Amino acid sequence: KQEVTQIPAALSVPEGENLVLNCSFTDSAIYNLQWFRQDPGKGLTSLLLIQSSQREQTSGRLNASLDKSSGRSTLYIAASQPGDSATYLCAVTNDYKLSFGAGTTVTVRA
Amino acid sequence: GAGVSQSPRYKVAKRGQDVALRCDPISGHVSLFWYQQALGQGPEFLTYFQNEAQLDKSGLPSDRFFAERPEGSVSTLKIQRTQQEDSAVYLCASSLDGSGANVLTFGAGSRLTVL
């Protein structure tokens, strides 16, 4: 069974600092990896999707890397803002199923 | 519609009651998924439909859980004789197909509290 782990569980940084969120998974036979954002009481918003053949994806201040052989992904958020405060979830796809980590809750202090 | 719509957003049930949670996926989306998210955890897969066919129900926790999508669009997740451990947010998601190449669009979820 695919196991996905996210470290740290929570993170608090001052505004402007760069954020580094880590995700690891046990089964490297994945189809893709996604990073989601979840705000309290809301659903999940997909931030970045990395296909298994890719090494990274970028969108604005967000950059995600994927090392499938070592079972790791890292999400970088540059120049954090208070609006970035949320829970960030990593999920890997085997066939059609997503396996999620428990998330990293980020607080950006103004 | 523009997004995935779920209702009710909040449901409080007494232990032993039956509940039904509804999901309206994005029009034209073939694949539909249900996930269960317990407090402080990531979502866990429950079941998967392609059109009206339920192709995988391996994540349903017990035979008290039942899901259907009779016409290949709207789906209902039914929980019979609810227990306290059923308290969670139930998320519905849809995609153009289930290949994994398409991004899943999630609804806001239905938060179930069983007293």
Coordinates of C-alpha atoms in Angstrom, one line a residue:
Chain A
K1 CA 0.0 0.0 0.0
Q2 CA 1.3 3.5 -0.9
E3 CA 2.3 5.5 2.1
V4 CA 2.8 9.3 1.8
T5 CA 4.5 11.3 4.5
Q6 CA 4.8 15.1 4.8
I7 CA 7.3 16.8 7.0
P8 CA 6.9 19.1 8.8
A9 CA 3.4 18.8 10.1
A10 CA 3.3 22.5 10.8
L11 CA 5.4 25.5 9.9
S12 CA 5.3 29.2 10.9
V13 CA 7.4 31.8 9.1
P14 CA 7.6 35.6 8.9
E15 CA 6.3 37.2 5.7
G16 CA 8.8 37.2 2.9
E17 CA 10.6 34.1 3.9
N18 CA 10.8 31.2 1.5
L19 CA 8.9 28.0 2.3
V20 CA 10.1 24.4 1.8
L21 CA 7.6 21.6 2.2
N22 CA 8.6 18.0 1.9
C23 CA 6.8 14.9 0.8
S24 CA 7.9 11.3 0.6
F25 CA 6.2 8.2 -0.8
T26 CA 7.0 4.5 -0.5
D27 CA 6.0 3.1 -4.0
S28 CA 7.8 4.8 -6.8
A29 CA 5.5 3.3 -9.5
I30 CA 3.4 6.5 -9.6
Y31 CA 1.6 8.0 -12.5
N32 CA 1.9 11.6 -11.2
L33 CA 2.2 13.7 -8.1
Q34 CA 0.1 16.7 -7.2
W35 CA 0.3 19.4 -4.6
F36 CA -3.0 20.7 -3.2
R37 CA -3.9 23.6 -1.1
Q38 CA -6.7 23.4 1.5
D39 CA -8.2 26.3 3.3
P40 CA -10.3 25.8 6.5
G41 CA -13.8 24.5 5.6
K42 CA -12.9 24.4 1.9
G43 CA -12.2 21.7 -0.6
L44 CA -8.8 21.1 -2.3
T45 CA -7.3 23.3 -4.9
S46 CA -4.8 21.8 -7.2
L47 CA -1.6 23.8 -7.3
L48 CA 0.8 21.8 -9.4
L49 CA 0.7 18.5 -11.2
I50 CA 4.0 16.7 -12.0
Q51 CA 3.8 13.7 -14.4
S52 CA 6.1 10.8 -13.5
S53 CA 8.4 11.6 -16.5
Q54 CA 8.9 15.2 -15.3
R55 CA 11.4 16.5 -12.8
E56 CA 9.7 19.8 -11.8
Q57 CA 6.8 22.2 -12.4
T58 CA 6.6 25.9 -11.8
S59 CA 3.7 28.2 -11.4
G60 CA 4.4 31.8 -10.3
R61 CA 6.0 31.7 -6.9
L62 CA 5.5 28.0 -6.6
N63 CA 8.0 25.3 -7.8
A64 CA 7.7 21.6 -7.2
S65 CA 10.4 19.0 -7.8
L66 CA 10.0 15.3 -8.2
D67 CA 12.6 12.6 -7.6
K68 CA 10.7 9.4 -8.4
S69 CA 13.5 7.0 -7.7
S70 CA 14.0 8.2 -4.2
G71 CA 10.3 8.8 -3.6
R72 CA 10.5 12.4 -2.8
S73 CA 9.0 15.7 -3.8
T74 CA 9.6 19.2 -2.5
L75 CA 7.3 22.3 -2.8
Y76 CA 9.0 25.6 -2.7
I77 CA 7.0 28.8 -2.2
A78 CA 9.1 32.0 -2.7
A79 CA 8.6 35.2 -0.8
S80 CA 5.7 34.0 1.3
Q81 CA 2.7 36.1 2.0
P82 CA 0.0 35.9 4.7
G83 CA -2.4 34.8 2.0
D84 CA -0.3 31.6 1.6
S85 CA -1.4 30.5 5.1
A86 CA -3.2 27.1 4.5
T87 CA -2.7 23.4 4.6
Y88 CA -0.7 22.0 1.8
L89 CA -1.3 18.4 0.8
C90 CA 0.8 16.1 -1.4
A91 CA -0.8 13.3 -3.3
V92 CA 0.5 10.6 -5.6
T93 CA -1.5 8.7 -8.2
N94 CA -1.3 5.0 -8.8
D95 CA -3.6 4.2 -11.7
Y96 CA -6.6 6.4 -10.8
K97 CA -6.4 6.5 -7.0
L98 CA -4.8 9.4 -5.1
S99 CA -2.9 8.6 -1.9
F100 CA -2.5 11.7 0.3
G101 CA -0.2 12.8 3.0
A102 CA -1.6 14.3 6.2
G103 CA -0.5 17.8 5.1
T104 CA 1.7 20.6 6.3
T105 CA -0.1 23.5 7.9
V106 CA 1.6 26.8 7.1
T107 CA 1.2 30.1 8.9
V108 CA 2.8 33.2 7.4
R109 CA 3.0 35.9 10.0
A110 CA 2.6 39.5 8.8
Chain B
G1 CA -21.7 23.8 -13.7
A2 CA -18.5 25.7 -13.1
G3 CA -17.4 23.4 -10.3
V4 CA -18.2 20.4 -8.2
S5 CA -21.1 21.0 -5.9
Q6 CA -21.8 19.1 -2.8
S7 CA -24.8 19.1 -0.4
P8 CA -25.4 19.4 2.4
R9 CA -22.3 21.3 3.4
Y10 CA -22.9 20.4 7.1
K11 CA -24.9 17.5 8.5
V12 CA -25.4 16.5 12.1
A13 CA -26.8 13.1 12.7
K14 CA -27.6 11.1 15.8
R15 CA -25.9 7.7 16.0
G16 CA -27.9 5.1 14.2
Q17 CA -29.5 7.5 11.7
D18 CA -29.1 7.1 7.9
V19 CA -27.6 10.0 5.9
A20 CA -27.3 10.8 2.2
L21 CA -24.6 13.1 0.7
R22 CA -25.0 14.4 -2.8
C23 CA -22.4 15.3 -5.4
D24 CA -22.9 17.2 -8.6
P25 CA -19.8 16.9 -10.7
I26 CA -18.6 19.1 -13.5
S27 CA -20.8 18.6 -16.6
G28 CA -19.2 16.1 -19.0
H29 CA -16.8 14.7 -16.4
V30 CA -16.7 10.9 -16.8
S31 CA -14.9 10.0 -13.6
L32 CA -16.2 10.7 -10.1
F33 CA -14.5 9.9 -6.8
W34 CA -15.5 10.0 -3.1
Y35 CA -12.9 10.5 -0.4
Q36 CA -13.2 10.6 3.4
Q37 CA -11.1 13.1 5.3
A38 CA -10.9 12.7 9.1
L39 CA -9.8 15.7 11.2
G40 CA -6.1 16.4 10.8
Q41 CA -5.6 13.7 8.2
G42 CA -5.3 13.6 4.4
P43 CA -8.3 12.3 2.4
E44 CA -8.7 8.6 2.0
F45 CA -10.1 7.0 -1.1
L46 CA -13.6 5.5 -0.8
T47 CA -14.9 4.7 -4.3
Y48 CA -14.6 5.5 -8.0
F49 CA -17.1 5.7 -10.8
Q50 CA -16.6 5.9 -14.5
N51 CA -20.0 7.1 -15.9
E52 CA -22.6 5.0 -14.1
A53 CA -20.2 2.1 -13.4
Q54 CA -18.7 1.7 -10.0
L55 CA -15.3 0.4 -10.9
D56 CA -13.8 0.4 -7.4
K57 CA -15.4 0.4 -4.0
S58 CA -12.5 -1.0 -2.1
G59 CA -12.1 2.0 0.2
L60 CA -15.6 1.9 1.6
P61 CA -15.1 1.2 5.3
S62 CA -18.0 -1.2 5.8
D63 CA -21.2 -2.4 4.3
R64 CA -23.0 0.5 5.9
F65 CA -21.5 2.7 3.1
F66 CA -23.1 2.7 -0.3
A67 CA -22.6 4.9 -3.3
E68 CA -24.4 5.2 -6.6
R69 CA -24.4 7.2 -9.8
P70 CA -27.3 5.9 -11.7
E71 CA -27.3 8.2 -14.7
G72 CA -23.6 8.9 -14.9
S73 CA -23.8 12.4 -13.5
V74 CA -25.0 13.1 -9.9
S75 CA -23.7 10.7 -7.3
T76 CA -25.0 10.0 -3.8
L77 CA -23.1 8.5 -0.9
K78 CA -25.3 6.9 1.7
I79 CA -24.3 5.9 5.2
Q80 CA -26.6 3.6 7.1
R81 CA -26.8 3.4 10.9
T82 CA -24.2 6.1 11.4
Q83 CA -21.5 5.6 14.0
Q84 CA -19.3 8.2 15.7
E85 CA -16.3 7.1 13.7
D86 CA -18.1 8.1 10.5
S87 CA -17.6 11.8 11.5
A88 CA -15.5 13.3 8.8
V89 CA -15.5 15.5 5.8
Y90 CA -16.7 13.6 2.7
L91 CA -15.1 15.0 -0.5
C92 CA -16.3 14.4 -4.0
A93 CA -14.1 15.0 -7.0
S94 CA -14.5 14.6 -10.8
S95 CA -12.2 14.6 -13.8
L96 CA -12.6 14.3 -17.6
D97 CA -11.3 10.7 -17.4
G98 CA -9.7 8.5 -14.7
S99 CA -6.4 8.2 -16.5
G100 CA -4.5 10.3 -14.0
A101 CA -3.5 12.7 -16.7
N102 CA -6.3 15.1 -15.9
V103 CA -6.5 17.2 -12.8
L104 CA -9.2 16.3 -10.3
T105 CA -11.5 19.1 -9.3
F106 CA -12.7 18.7 -5.7
G107 CA -15.9 20.0 -4.2
A108 CA -16.0 21.9 -0.9
G109 CA -17.0 18.7 1.0
S110 CA -19.8 17.6 3.3
R111 CA -18.9 17.7 6.9
L112 CA -20.7 15.0 8.8
T113 CA -20.9 15.0 12.6
V114 CA -22.4 12.0 14.4
L115 CA -23.4 12.5 18.0

